[in-house]
mmCIF file of C-alpha atoms in Angstrom:
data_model
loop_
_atom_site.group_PDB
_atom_site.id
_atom_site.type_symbol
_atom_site.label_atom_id
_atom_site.label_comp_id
_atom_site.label_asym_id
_atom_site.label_seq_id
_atom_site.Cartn_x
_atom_site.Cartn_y
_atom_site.Cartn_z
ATOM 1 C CA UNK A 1 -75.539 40.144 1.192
ATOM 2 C CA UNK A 2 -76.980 36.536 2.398
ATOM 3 C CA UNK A 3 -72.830 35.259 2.518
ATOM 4 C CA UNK A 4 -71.839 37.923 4.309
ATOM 5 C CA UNK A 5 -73.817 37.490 7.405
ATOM 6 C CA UNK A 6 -73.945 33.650 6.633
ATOM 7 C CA UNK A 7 -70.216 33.361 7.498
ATOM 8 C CA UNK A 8 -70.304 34.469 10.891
ATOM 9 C CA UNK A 9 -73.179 32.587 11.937
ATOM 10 C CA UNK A 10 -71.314 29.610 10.695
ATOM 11 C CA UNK A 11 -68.359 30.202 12.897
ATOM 12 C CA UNK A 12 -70.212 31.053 15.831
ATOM 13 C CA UNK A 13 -72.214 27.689 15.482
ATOM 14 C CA UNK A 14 -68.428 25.824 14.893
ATOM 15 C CA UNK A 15 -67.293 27.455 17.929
ATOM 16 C CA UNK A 16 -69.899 26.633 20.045
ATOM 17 C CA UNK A 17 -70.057 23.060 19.328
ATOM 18 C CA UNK A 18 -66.351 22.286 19.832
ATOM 19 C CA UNK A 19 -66.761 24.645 23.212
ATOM 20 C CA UNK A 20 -69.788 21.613 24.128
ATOM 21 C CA UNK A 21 -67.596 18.656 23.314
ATOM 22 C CA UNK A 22 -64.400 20.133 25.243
ATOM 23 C CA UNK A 23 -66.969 20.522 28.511
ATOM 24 C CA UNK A 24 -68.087 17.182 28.027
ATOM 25 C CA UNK A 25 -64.593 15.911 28.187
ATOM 26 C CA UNK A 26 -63.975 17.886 31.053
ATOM 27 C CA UNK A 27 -66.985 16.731 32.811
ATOM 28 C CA UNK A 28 -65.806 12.760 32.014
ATOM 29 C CA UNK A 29 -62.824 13.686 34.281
ATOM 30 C CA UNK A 30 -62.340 12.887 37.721
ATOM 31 C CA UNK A 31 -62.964 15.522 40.055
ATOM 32 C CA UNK A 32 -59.514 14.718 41.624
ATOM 33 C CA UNK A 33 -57.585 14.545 38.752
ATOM 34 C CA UNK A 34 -59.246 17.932 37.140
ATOM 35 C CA UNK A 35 -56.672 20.889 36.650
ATOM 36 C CA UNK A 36 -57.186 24.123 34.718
ATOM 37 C CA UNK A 37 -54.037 24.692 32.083
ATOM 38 C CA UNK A 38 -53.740 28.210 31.345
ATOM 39 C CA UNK A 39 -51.831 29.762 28.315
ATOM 40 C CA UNK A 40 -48.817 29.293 30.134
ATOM 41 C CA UNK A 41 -48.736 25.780 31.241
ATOM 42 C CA UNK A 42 -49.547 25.018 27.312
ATOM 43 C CA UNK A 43 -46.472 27.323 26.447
ATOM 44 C CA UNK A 44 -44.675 25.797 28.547
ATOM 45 C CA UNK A 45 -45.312 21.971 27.808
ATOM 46 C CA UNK A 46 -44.370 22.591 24.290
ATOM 47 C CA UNK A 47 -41.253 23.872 24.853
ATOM 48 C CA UNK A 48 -40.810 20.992 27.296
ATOM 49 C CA UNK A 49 -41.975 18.621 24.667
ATOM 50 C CA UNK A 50 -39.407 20.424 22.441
ATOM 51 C CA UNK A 51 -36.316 20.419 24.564
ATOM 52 C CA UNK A 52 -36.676 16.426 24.904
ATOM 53 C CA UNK A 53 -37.016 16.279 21.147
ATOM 54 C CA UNK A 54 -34.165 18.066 20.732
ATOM 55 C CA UNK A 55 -32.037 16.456 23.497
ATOM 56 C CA UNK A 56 -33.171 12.943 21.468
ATOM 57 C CA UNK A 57 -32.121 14.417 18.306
ATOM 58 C CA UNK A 58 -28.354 13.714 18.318
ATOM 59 C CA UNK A 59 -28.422 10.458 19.726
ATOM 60 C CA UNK A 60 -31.297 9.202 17.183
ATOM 61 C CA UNK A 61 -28.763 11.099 14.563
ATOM 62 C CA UNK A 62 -26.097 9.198 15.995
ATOM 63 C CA UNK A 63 -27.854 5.733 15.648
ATOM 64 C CA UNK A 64 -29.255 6.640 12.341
ATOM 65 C CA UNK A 65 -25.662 7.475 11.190
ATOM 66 C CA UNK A 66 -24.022 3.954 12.827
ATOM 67 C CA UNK A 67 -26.767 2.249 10.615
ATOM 68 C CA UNK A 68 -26.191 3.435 7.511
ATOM 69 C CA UNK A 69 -22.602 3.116 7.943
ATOM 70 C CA UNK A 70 -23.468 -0.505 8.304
ATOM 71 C CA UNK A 71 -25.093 -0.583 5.386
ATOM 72 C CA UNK A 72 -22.687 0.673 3.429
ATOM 73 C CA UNK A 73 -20.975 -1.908 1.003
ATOM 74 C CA UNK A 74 -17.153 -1.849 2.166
ATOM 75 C CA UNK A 75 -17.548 -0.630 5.561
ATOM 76 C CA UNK A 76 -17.217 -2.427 9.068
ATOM 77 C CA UNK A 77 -18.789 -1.374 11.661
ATOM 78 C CA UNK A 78 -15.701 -1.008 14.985
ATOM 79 C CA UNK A 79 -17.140 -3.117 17.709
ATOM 80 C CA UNK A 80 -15.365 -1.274 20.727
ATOM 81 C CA UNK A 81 -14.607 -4.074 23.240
ATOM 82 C CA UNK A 82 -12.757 -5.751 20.705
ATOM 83 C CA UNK A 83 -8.594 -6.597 21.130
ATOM 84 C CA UNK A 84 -6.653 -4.075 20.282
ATOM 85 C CA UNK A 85 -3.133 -6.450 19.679
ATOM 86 C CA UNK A 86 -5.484 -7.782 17.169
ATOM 87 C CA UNK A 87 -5.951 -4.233 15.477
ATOM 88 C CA UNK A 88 -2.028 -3.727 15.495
ATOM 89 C CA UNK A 89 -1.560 -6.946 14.165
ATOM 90 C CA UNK A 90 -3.732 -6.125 11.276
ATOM 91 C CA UNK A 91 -2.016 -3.024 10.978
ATOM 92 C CA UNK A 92 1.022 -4.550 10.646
ATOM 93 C CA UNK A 93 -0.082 -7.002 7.860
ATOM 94 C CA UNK A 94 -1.575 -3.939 5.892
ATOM 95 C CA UNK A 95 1.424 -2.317 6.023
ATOM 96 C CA UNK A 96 3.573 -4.863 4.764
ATOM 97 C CA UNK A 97 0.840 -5.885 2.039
ATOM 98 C CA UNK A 98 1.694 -1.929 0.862
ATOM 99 C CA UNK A 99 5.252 -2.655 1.182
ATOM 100 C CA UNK A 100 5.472 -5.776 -1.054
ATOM 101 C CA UNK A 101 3.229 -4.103 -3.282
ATOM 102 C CA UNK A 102 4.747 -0.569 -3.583
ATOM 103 C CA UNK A 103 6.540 0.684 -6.488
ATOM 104 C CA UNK A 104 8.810 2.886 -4.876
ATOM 105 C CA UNK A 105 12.358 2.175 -6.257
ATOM 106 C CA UNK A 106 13.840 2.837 -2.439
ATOM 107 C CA UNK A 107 11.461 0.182 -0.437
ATOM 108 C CA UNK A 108 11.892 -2.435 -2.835
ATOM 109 C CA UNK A 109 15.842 -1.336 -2.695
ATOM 110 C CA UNK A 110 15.545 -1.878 1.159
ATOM 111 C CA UNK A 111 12.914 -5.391 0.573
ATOM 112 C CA UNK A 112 16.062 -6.386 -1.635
ATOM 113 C CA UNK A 113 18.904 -5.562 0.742
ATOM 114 C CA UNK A 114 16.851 -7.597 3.460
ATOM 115 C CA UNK A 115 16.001 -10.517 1.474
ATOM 116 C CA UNK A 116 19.955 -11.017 0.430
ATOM 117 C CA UNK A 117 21.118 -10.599 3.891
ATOM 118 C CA UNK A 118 18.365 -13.007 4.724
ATOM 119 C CA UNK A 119 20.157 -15.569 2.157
ATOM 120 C CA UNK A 120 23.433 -14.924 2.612
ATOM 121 C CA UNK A 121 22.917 -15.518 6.572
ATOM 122 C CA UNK A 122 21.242 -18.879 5.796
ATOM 123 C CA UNK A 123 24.264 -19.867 3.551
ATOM 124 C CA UNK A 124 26.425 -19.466 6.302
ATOM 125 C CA UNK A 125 23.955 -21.431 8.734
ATOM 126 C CA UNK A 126 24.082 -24.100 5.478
ATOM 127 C CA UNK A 127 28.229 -24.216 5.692
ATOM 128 C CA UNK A 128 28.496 -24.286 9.349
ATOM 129 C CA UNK A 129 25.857 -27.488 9.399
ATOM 130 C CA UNK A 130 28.089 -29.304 6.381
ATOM 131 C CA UNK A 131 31.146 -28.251 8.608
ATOM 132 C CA UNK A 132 29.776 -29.581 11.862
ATOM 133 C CA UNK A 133 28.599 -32.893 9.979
ATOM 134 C CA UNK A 134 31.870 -33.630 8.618
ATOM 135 C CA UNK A 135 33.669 -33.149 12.009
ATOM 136 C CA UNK A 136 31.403 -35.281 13.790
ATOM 137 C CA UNK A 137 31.798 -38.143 10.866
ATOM 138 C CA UNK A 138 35.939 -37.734 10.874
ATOM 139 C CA UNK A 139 35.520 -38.032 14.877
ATOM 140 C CA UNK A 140 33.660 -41.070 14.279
ATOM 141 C CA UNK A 141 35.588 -42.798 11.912
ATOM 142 C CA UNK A 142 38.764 -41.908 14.284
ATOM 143 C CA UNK A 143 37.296 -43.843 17.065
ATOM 144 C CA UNK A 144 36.298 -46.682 14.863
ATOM 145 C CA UNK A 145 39.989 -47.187 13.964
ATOM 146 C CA UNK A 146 41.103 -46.651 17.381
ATOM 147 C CA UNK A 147 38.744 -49.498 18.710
ATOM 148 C CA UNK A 148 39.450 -52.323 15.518
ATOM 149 C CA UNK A 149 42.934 -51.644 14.338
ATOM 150 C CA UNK A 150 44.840 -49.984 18.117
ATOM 151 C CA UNK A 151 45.282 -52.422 20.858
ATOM 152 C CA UNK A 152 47.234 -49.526 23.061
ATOM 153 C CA UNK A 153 48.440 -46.360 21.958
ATOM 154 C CA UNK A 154 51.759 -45.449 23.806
ATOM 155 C CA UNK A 155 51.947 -41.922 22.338
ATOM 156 C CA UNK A 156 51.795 -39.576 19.270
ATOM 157 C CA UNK A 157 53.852 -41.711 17.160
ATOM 158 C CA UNK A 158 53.671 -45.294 18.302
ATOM 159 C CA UNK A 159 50.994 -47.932 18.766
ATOM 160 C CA UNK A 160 50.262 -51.306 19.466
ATOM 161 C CA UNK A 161 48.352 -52.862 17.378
ATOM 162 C CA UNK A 162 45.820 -55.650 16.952
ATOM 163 C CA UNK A 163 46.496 -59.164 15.166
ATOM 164 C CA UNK A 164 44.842 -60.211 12.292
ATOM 165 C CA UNK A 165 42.459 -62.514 14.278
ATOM 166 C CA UNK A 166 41.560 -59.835 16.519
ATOM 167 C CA UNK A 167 40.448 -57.355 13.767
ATOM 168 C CA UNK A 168 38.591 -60.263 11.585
ATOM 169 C CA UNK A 169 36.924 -61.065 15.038
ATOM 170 C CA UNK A 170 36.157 -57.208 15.703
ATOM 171 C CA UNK A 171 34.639 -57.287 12.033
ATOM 172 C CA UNK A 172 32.259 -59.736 12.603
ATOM 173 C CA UNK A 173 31.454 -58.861 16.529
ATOM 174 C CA UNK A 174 30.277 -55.213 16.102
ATOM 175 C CA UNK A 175 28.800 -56.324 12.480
ATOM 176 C CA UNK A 176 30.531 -53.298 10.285
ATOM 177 C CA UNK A 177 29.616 -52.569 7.042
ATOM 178 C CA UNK A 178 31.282 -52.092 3.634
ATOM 179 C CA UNK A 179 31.241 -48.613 3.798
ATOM 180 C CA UNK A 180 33.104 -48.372 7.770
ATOM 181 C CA UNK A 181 36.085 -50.427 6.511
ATOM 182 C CA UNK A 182 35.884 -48.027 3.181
ATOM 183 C CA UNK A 183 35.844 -44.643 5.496
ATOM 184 C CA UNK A 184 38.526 -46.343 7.794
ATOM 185 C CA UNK A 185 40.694 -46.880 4.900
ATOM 186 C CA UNK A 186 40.246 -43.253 3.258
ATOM 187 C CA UNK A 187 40.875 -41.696 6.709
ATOM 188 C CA UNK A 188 43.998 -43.696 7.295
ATOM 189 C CA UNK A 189 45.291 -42.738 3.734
ATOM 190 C CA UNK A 190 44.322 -39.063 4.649
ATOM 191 C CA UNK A 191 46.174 -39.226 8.123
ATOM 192 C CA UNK A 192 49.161 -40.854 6.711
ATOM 193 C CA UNK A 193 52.184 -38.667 6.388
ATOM 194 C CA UNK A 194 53.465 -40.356 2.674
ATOM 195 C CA UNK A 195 51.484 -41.424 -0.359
ATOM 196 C CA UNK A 196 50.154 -44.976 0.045
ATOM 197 C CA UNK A 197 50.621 -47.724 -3.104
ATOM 198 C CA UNK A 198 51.024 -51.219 -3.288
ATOM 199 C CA UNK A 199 54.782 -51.417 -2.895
ATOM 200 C CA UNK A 200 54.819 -49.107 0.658
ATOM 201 C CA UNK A 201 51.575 -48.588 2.715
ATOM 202 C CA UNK A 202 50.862 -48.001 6.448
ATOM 203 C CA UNK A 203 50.906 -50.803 8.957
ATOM 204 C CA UNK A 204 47.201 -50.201 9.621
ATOM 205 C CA UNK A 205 46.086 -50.612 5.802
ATOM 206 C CA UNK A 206 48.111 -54.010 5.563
ATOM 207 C CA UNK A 207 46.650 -54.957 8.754
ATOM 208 C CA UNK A 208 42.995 -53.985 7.717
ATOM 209 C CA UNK A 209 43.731 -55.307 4.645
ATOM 210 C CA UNK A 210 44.796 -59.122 6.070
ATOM 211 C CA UNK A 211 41.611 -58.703 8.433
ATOM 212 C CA UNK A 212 39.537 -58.158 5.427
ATOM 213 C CA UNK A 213 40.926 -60.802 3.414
ATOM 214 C CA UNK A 214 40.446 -63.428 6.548
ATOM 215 C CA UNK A 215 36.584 -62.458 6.980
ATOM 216 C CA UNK A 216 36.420 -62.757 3.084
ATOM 217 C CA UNK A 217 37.603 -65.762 2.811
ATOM 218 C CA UNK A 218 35.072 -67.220 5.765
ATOM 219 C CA UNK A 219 31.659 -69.155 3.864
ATOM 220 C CA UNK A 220 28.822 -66.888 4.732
ATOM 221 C CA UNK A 221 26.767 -69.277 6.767
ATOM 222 C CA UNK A 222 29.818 -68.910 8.903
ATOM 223 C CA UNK A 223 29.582 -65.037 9.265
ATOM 224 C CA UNK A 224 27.674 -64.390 11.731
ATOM 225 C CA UNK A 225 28.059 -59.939 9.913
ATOM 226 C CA UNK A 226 25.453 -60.614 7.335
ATOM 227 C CA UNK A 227 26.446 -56.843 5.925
ATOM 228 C CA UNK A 228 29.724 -58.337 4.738
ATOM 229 C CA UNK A 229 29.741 -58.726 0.731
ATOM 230 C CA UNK A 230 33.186 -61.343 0.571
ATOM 231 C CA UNK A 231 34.798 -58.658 -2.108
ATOM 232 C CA UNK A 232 36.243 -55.777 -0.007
ATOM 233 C CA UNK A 233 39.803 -56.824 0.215
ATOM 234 C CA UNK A 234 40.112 -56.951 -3.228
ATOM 235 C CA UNK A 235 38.102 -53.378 -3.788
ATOM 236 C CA UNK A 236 40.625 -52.549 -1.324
ATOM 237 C CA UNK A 237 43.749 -53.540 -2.573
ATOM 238 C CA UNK A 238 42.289 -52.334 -6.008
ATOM 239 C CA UNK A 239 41.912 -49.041 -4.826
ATOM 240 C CA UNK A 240 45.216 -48.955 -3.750
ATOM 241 C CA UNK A 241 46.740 -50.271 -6.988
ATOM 242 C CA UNK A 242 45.226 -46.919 -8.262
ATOM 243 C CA UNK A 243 46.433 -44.406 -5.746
ATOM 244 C CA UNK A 244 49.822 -45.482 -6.388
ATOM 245 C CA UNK A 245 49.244 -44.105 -10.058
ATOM 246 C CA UNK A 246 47.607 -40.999 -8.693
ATOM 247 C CA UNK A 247 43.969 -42.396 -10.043
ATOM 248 C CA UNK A 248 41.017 -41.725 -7.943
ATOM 249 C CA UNK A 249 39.146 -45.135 -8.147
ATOM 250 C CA UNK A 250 36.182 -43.462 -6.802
ATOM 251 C CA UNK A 251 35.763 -40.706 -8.866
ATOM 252 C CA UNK A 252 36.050 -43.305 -11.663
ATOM 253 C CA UNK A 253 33.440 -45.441 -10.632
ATOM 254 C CA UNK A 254 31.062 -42.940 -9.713
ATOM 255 C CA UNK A 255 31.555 -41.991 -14.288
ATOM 256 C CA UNK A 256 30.832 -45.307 -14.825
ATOM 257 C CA UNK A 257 27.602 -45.301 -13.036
ATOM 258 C CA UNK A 258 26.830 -42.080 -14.433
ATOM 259 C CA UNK A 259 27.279 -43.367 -18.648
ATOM 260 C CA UNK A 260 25.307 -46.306 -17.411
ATOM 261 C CA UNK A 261 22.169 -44.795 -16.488
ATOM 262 C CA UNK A 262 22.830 -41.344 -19.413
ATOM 263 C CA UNK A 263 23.694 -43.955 -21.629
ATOM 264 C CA UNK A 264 26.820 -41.867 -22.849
ATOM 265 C CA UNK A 265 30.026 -43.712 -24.444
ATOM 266 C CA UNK A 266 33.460 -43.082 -23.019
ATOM 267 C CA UNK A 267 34.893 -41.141 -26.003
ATOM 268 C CA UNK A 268 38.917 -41.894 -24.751
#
C-alpha cells in the first residue's frame, strides 16, 4: 500500500522539476528570438531532419562504396578526366597479352600464319637489298674500267683504248687498290664473249695486265699508291693460268685459308 501511492508522487515530483528547468531555459531566451513550437512544428522538423538524412544517404553510400573499392587489394580506382587513347591503348595490349597467351588451336593458327608472312616478306626485302647491292657494285666496277682501260668508245663493239703508260699512271693517280684491279679483271672475264686462258685473252686483260706489271715493277718509295702490294700481275696472270684449266683460283684459296685456321689436312 505505501508503493502504490509512492509511485505517483514520484512522477509528479519528476515532472514538475523538468517542467521548472524547461521555463528557466525559456526565460534565458531573448524576448525577440522566443517562439512557441507546437506538436506540429516538432512533427514537422523531424521529418525535415529526416528527408535531408535520407537525401545524404546515397551520396555518403556512394563515397563509402568508392572507398572501399580503394581499399580493395587488386582494384584501381578510374580517375575520370583521365585519356581515353590511353585506355584503348591498354586495351589493346591486354588483348594481345590474351592472344599470345591463348591456347586456342585457331588464334595461334592465325599468330602462325602472320608471323610466316611476316618472314617470308622480310626475305624478299633481304633478296631485293643483296640484288640492289650487287647492281650498284657491277655499275661501279663498269665505270672503273671505262675510266682506266677506254680512252673512247666508238660503239657496241669497238674501243679505243689506253696505253700502258696511261693505265700504270691512272693506277697510281686515283690510288686503286688490290681488290679494284681484282673486280676489274673478274668483270672483264664475265663480260667477255669466249673463255679467257693464257694462250687467248681480251685486249683489256693484256692491257691491265702490262699496266700492272709496269706499276709492279716501280720501287715503292716511287709509288706515290701506297695500297699497291708489287704482286698483282703475277696473282693475275696466275689466276688466269687456272681459268684456262677450268680451276677457280679463288675458290681454292679461300680452302686453303679455311684448313689453315681448322687445322684440317687436304686428304687428295
Amino acid at each position: 500500500m505505501y508503493r502504490k501511492q509512492l509511485l505517483p508522487r514520484s512522477i509528479l515530483i519528476l515532472s514538475l522539476s523538468v517542467i521548472s528547468l524547461f521555463g528557466r531555459q525559456c526565460a534565458s531566451i531573448p524576448s525577440g528570438n522566443k517562439k512557441c513550437f507546437t506538436r506540429g512544428d516538432i512533427c514537422s522538423s523531424a521529418a525535415a531532419r529526416s528527408g535531408r538524412t535520407s537525401a545524404l544517404a546515397p551520396l555518403q553510400s556512394t563515397a563509402a562504396s568508392d572507398d572501399n573499392d580503394s581499399n580493395v587489394p587488386g582494384t584501381t580506382k578510374v580517375n575520370k578526366d583521365e585519356n581515353l587513347p590511353l585506355l584503348v591503348q591498354s586495351s589493346a595490349a591486354a588483348a594481345l597479352d590474351v592472344l599470345k597467351s591463348s591456347n586456342n588451336p585457331l588464334l595461334l593458327r592465325q599468330q602462325a600464319d602472320l608471323l610466316r608472312a611476316e618472314a617470308d616478306a622480310m626475305r624478299q626485302e633481304i633478296i631485293r637489298s643483296a640484288e640492289e647491292r650487287e647492281r650498284m657494285r657491277i655499275a661501279r666496277v663498269d665505270r672503273l674500267v671505262e675510266r682506266v682501260l677506254v680512252n673512247i668508245t666508238i660503239d657496241e663493239d669497238t674501243q679505243l683504248l689506253n696505253t700502258q703508260d696511261q693505265v700504270a699512271r691512272l693506277i697510281q693517280d686515283e690510288r686503286l687498290s688490290v681488290e679494284n684491279i681484282n673486280s676489274m679483271f673478274d668483270r672483264i672475264c664475265e663480260t667477255s664473249q669466249r673463255k679467257q686462258s693464257m694462250e687467248d685473252h681480251s685486249p683489256l686483260i693484256a692491257l691491265l695486265l702490262d699496266a700492272a706489271c709496269q706499276v709492279d715493277c716501280m720501287e715503292r718509295e716511287d709509288n706515290p699508291n701506297k695500297r699497291w702490294n708489287h704482286r698483282v700481275e703475277r696473282d693475275l696472270r696466275k689466276k688466269l693460268f687456272a681459268m684456262g684449266w677450268g680451276i677457280d683460283i679463288d675458290e681454292v684459296n679461300e680452302e686453303r685459308r679455311i684448313r689453315s685456321i681448322t687445322g684440317e689436312k687436304d686428304l687428295n
